[in-house]
Amino acid sequence: MPITAVVNQKGGVGKTATAVHVAGAIAAAGDRALLVDLDPQGHLTDALKIPTPDGPQPSLAAALTGEWTGKAAELVVTHSTTPAGGALDAIPNTLEMFTVGRTLDQMRAREHRLSRVLGGIVDAYDHVVIDCPPSLDIITDNALTASDGLLIPVQAEDSSLRALKLLLSQVAAVDADLRETPLLLHGLVVSLLRRPPTTLARTVIEQIEQLEGLPVLGIVPLAVVVNEAWRLGKTMADYAPDSEPTAVYRDLAAAIVSGT
């Protein structure tokens, strides 16, 4: 089953919003989508308003480290269904994820732990979308190893260009050392773009568009409607289906589903 990692080690680039709303668009089209919150900060879990359970519960963190060995389906929380017959589920985050990186660093086959967890569940879904942490660490390596392709959110600023070069270097290393086939780089998403764009923003977008093999698949404008959807725990496809940001997320979903 296709797995897409939404990844950028630079924080504040719209990574979680991209993951949530692209998966929401997939579900709105009638497919079953699974979101995986791999970021220790748990922004995706917060965006979907998934409550933190009381008492000891199975968690993604425990599954990754082997402290819990139950069925992966027990980690899944149902978020919503759509009129088209689709569904959006999630594997939420817990505070234990903050210590997972240190534990994984001491384990054998540490880069393949997420692949093993998802292996027991991905066939139940048409597409899996992983929200990665804002770092190039062992947790991100797990996402890169488990995924088929990458969607990379960036902002129209120079720091995004520098971060992108580091990310692509990490991807090349994972391709060479840990994967049988190279990751498919779906392309870039320019997020949180103010209107009208500044001269700096236009210049950076032009530079981004010149990067070989990395098309800009969409530009998401800075819009209060996205913040409103987050506050209510809804996807943009559900909250504001006719808005401009939703149209962009719908196009992004179509692009990764089609494999372009």
Short mmCIF file of N, CA, C and O in Angstrom, two decimals, residues 144-195:
data_model
loop_
_atom_site.label_atom_id
_atom_site.label_comp_id
_atom_site.label_asym_id
_atom_site.label_seq_id
_atom_site.Cartn_x
_atom_site.Cartn_y
_atom_site.Cartn_z
N LEU A 144 11.67 7.37 6.33
CA LEU A 144 12.24 7.29 4.99
C LEU A 144 12.38 5.85 4.53
O LEU A 144 12.22 5.54 3.34
N THR A 145 12.67 4.97 5.45
CA THR A 145 12.82 3.55 5.11
C THR A 145 11.47 2.90 4.84
O THR A 145 11.35 2.04 3.96
N ALA A 146 10.45 3.32 5.59
CA ALA A 146 9.13 2.69 5.46
C ALA A 146 8.32 3.20 4.28
O ALA A 146 7.40 2.52 3.82
N SER A 147 8.66 4.37 3.77
CA SER A 147 7.80 5.03 2.79
C SER A 147 8.14 4.65 1.36
O SER A 147 9.23 4.17 1.06
N ASP A 148 7.18 4.93 0.49
CA ASP A 148 7.40 4.78 -0.95
C ASP A 148 7.80 6.11 -1.57
O ASP A 148 8.55 6.14 -2.56
N GLY A 149 7.28 7.21 -1.03
CA GLY A 149 7.56 8.52 -1.60
C GLY A 149 7.55 9.60 -0.56
O GLY A 149 7.12 9.40 0.58
N LEU A 150 8.03 10.78 -0.97
CA LEU A 150 8.13 11.92 -0.06
C LEU A 150 7.40 13.13 -0.63
O LEU A 150 7.45 13.41 -1.83
N LEU A 151 6.75 13.86 0.25
CA LEU A 151 6.18 15.16 -0.04
C LEU A 151 6.86 16.14 0.90
O LEU A 151 6.89 15.92 2.12
N ILE A 152 7.44 17.21 0.35
CA ILE A 152 8.31 18.08 1.14
C ILE A 152 7.73 19.49 1.20
O ILE A 152 7.78 20.24 0.23
N PRO A 153 7.18 19.88 2.36
CA PRO A 153 6.71 21.26 2.52
C PRO A 153 7.89 22.20 2.77
O PRO A 153 8.84 21.85 3.49
N VAL A 154 7.83 23.37 2.18
CA VAL A 154 8.85 24.39 2.39
C VAL A 154 8.16 25.74 2.52
O VAL A 154 6.99 25.89 2.18
N GLN A 155 8.91 26.71 3.02
CA GLN A 155 8.45 28.09 2.99
C GLN A 155 9.30 28.87 2.01
O GLN A 155 10.44 28.49 1.70
N ALA A 156 8.75 29.97 1.53
CA ALA A 156 9.45 30.79 0.55
C ALA A 156 10.45 31.70 1.24
O ALA A 156 10.30 32.92 1.28
N GLU A 157 11.50 31.08 1.80
CA GLU A 157 12.55 31.84 2.47
C GLU A 157 13.87 31.08 2.31
O GLU A 157 13.89 29.86 2.10
N ASP A 158 14.98 31.80 2.43
CA ASP A 158 16.29 31.21 2.15
C ASP A 158 16.61 30.03 3.05
O ASP A 158 17.27 29.07 2.62
N SER A 159 16.17 30.06 4.30
CA SER A 159 16.48 28.96 5.21
C SER A 159 15.88 27.65 4.74
O SER A 159 16.43 26.58 5.01
N SER A 160 14.78 27.70 4.02
CA SER A 160 14.18 26.48 3.49
C SER A 160 15.07 25.86 2.41
O SER A 160 15.15 24.64 2.30
N LEU A 161 15.72 26.69 1.63
CA LEU A 161 16.62 26.17 0.60
C LEU A 161 17.80 25.44 1.23
O LEU A 161 18.19 24.36 0.78
N ARG A 162 18.36 26.01 2.30
CA ARG A 162 19.49 25.35 2.97
C ARG A 162 19.04 24.04 3.62
O ARG A 162 19.73 23.02 3.53
N ALA A 163 17.87 24.06 4.25
CA ALA A 163 17.36 22.85 4.89
C ALA A 163 17.07 21.77 3.85
O ALA A 163 17.30 20.58 4.09
N LEU A 164 16.59 22.18 2.70
CA LEU A 164 16.26 21.22 1.65
C LEU A 164 17.50 20.47 1.17
O LEU A 164 17.45 19.26 0.92
N LYS A 165 18.61 21.16 1.06
CA LYS A 165 19.85 20.51 0.63
C LYS A 165 20.27 19.44 1.64
O LYS A 165 20.72 18.35 1.26
N LEU A 166 20.14 19.73 2.93
CA LEU A 166 20.49 18.74 3.95
C LEU A 166 19.55 17.54 3.88
O LEU A 166 19.98 16.38 4.01
N LEU A 167 18.27 17.80 3.69
CA LEU A 167 17.30 16.71 3.60
C LEU A 167 17.59 15.81 2.42
O LEU A 167 17.57 14.57 2.55
N LEU A 168 17.87 16.39 1.27
CA LEU A 168 18.13 15.58 0.08
C LEU A 168 19.39 14.74 0.25
O LEU A 168 19.48 13.61 -0.25
N SER A 169 20.36 15.26 0.99
CA SER A 169 21.56 14.48 1.30
C SER A 169 21.22 13.28 2.17
O SER A 169 21.72 12.17 1.96
N GLN A 170 20.34 13.49 3.15
CA GLN A 170 19.90 12.40 4.02
C GLN A 170 19.12 11.35 3.23
O GLN A 170 19.28 10.14 3.43
N VAL A 171 18.27 11.80 2.33
CA VAL A 171 17.49 10.88 1.50
C VAL A 171 18.42 10.02 0.65
O VAL A 171 18.23 8.81 0.52
N ALA A 172 19.45 10.65 0.08
CA ALA A 172 20.40 9.90 -0.74
C ALA A 172 21.12 8.84 0.08
O ALA A 172 21.35 7.72 -0.39
N ALA A 173 21.46 9.17 1.33
CA ALA A 173 22.14 8.21 2.20
C ALA A 173 21.23 7.04 2.54
O ALA A 173 21.66 5.87 2.53
N VAL A 174 19.96 7.33 2.82
CA VAL A 174 19.01 6.26 3.13
C VAL A 174 18.78 5.39 1.90
O VAL A 174 18.72 4.15 1.99
N ASP A 175 18.65 6.01 0.74
CA ASP A 175 18.50 5.23 -0.50
C ASP A 175 19.67 4.28 -0.71
O ASP A 175 19.49 3.12 -1.09
N ALA A 176 20.87 4.77 -0.44
CA ALA A 176 22.07 3.97 -0.69
C ALA A 176 22.26 2.86 0.33
O ALA A 176 22.69 1.74 -0.01
N ASP A 177 21.91 3.12 1.58
CA ASP A 177 22.26 2.19 2.66
C ASP A 177 21.11 1.30 3.14
O ASP A 177 21.36 0.21 3.67
N LEU A 178 19.87 1.76 2.98
CA LEU A 178 18.77 1.08 3.66
C LEU A 178 17.64 0.62 2.76
O LEU A 178 16.76 -0.11 3.22
N ARG A 179 17.63 1.03 1.51
CA ARG A 179 16.49 0.73 0.65
C ARG A 179 16.90 -0.08 -0.57
O ARG A 179 18.00 0.10 -1.10
N GLU A 180 15.98 -0.90 -1.04
CA GLU A 180 16.21 -1.65 -2.28
C GLU A 180 15.90 -0.80 -3.50
O GLU A 180 16.52 -0.96 -4.55
N THR A 181 14.92 0.10 -3.38
CA THR A 181 14.56 1.01 -4.46
C THR A 181 14.57 2.43 -3.93
O THR A 181 14.22 2.67 -2.77
N PRO A 182 14.96 3.39 -4.74
CA PRO A 182 15.02 4.78 -4.27
C PRO A 182 13.64 5.33 -3.94
O PRO A 182 12.62 4.93 -4.52
N LEU A 183 13.60 6.23 -2.99
CA LEU A 183 12.36 6.93 -2.66
C LEU A 183 11.91 7.77 -3.85
O LEU A 183 12.73 8.38 -4.56
N LEU A 184 10.61 7.79 -4.06
CA LEU A 184 10.03 8.66 -5.08
C LEU A 184 9.83 10.04 -4.48
O LEU A 184 9.12 10.19 -3.48
N LEU A 185 10.47 11.03 -5.05
CA LEU A 185 10.32 12.41 -4.57
C LEU A 185 9.15 13.04 -5.32
O LEU A 185 9.29 13.51 -6.43
N HIS A 186 7.98 13.01 -4.68
CA HIS A 186 6.79 13.54 -5.36
C HIS A 186 6.99 15.00 -5.73
O HIS A 186 6.66 15.42 -6.83
N GLY A 187 7.52 15.79 -4.79
CA GLY A 187 7.74 17.20 -5.07
C GLY A 187 7.60 18.04 -3.82
O GLY A 187 7.54 17.53 -2.69
N LEU A 188 7.54 19.35 -4.03
CA LEU A 188 7.54 20.33 -2.95
C LEU A 188 6.18 21.01 -2.82
O LEU A 188 5.43 21.13 -3.80
N VAL A 189 5.89 21.44 -1.61
CA VAL A 189 4.70 22.24 -1.33
C VAL A 189 5.16 23.54 -0.69
O VAL A 189 5.79 23.51 0.37
N VAL A 190 4.90 24.65 -1.31
CA VAL A 190 5.21 25.94 -0.70
C VAL A 190 4.04 26.30 0.21
O VAL A 190 2.91 26.50 -0.25
N SER A 191 4.31 26.36 1.51
CA SER A 191 3.24 26.58 2.49
C SER A 191 3.29 27.98 3.08
O SER A 191 4.33 28.65 3.06
N LEU A 192 2.16 28.39 3.62
CA LEU A 192 2.06 29.63 4.41
C LEU A 192 2.53 30.85 3.63
O LEU A 192 3.18 31.75 4.18
N LEU A 193 2.18 30.93 2.37
CA LEU A 193 2.62 32.06 1.54
C LEU A 193 1.69 33.25 1.72
O LEU A 193 0.48 33.16 1.49
N ARG A 194 2.26 34.36 2.16
CA ARG A 194 1.48 35.58 2.31
C ARG A 194 1.16 36.18 0.96
O ARG A 194 1.94 36.09 0.01
N ARG A 195 -0.01 36.79 0.87
CA ARG A 195 -0.45 37.45 -0.35
C ARG A 195 -0.51 38.96 -0.12
O ARG A 195 -1.06 39.40 0.89
#
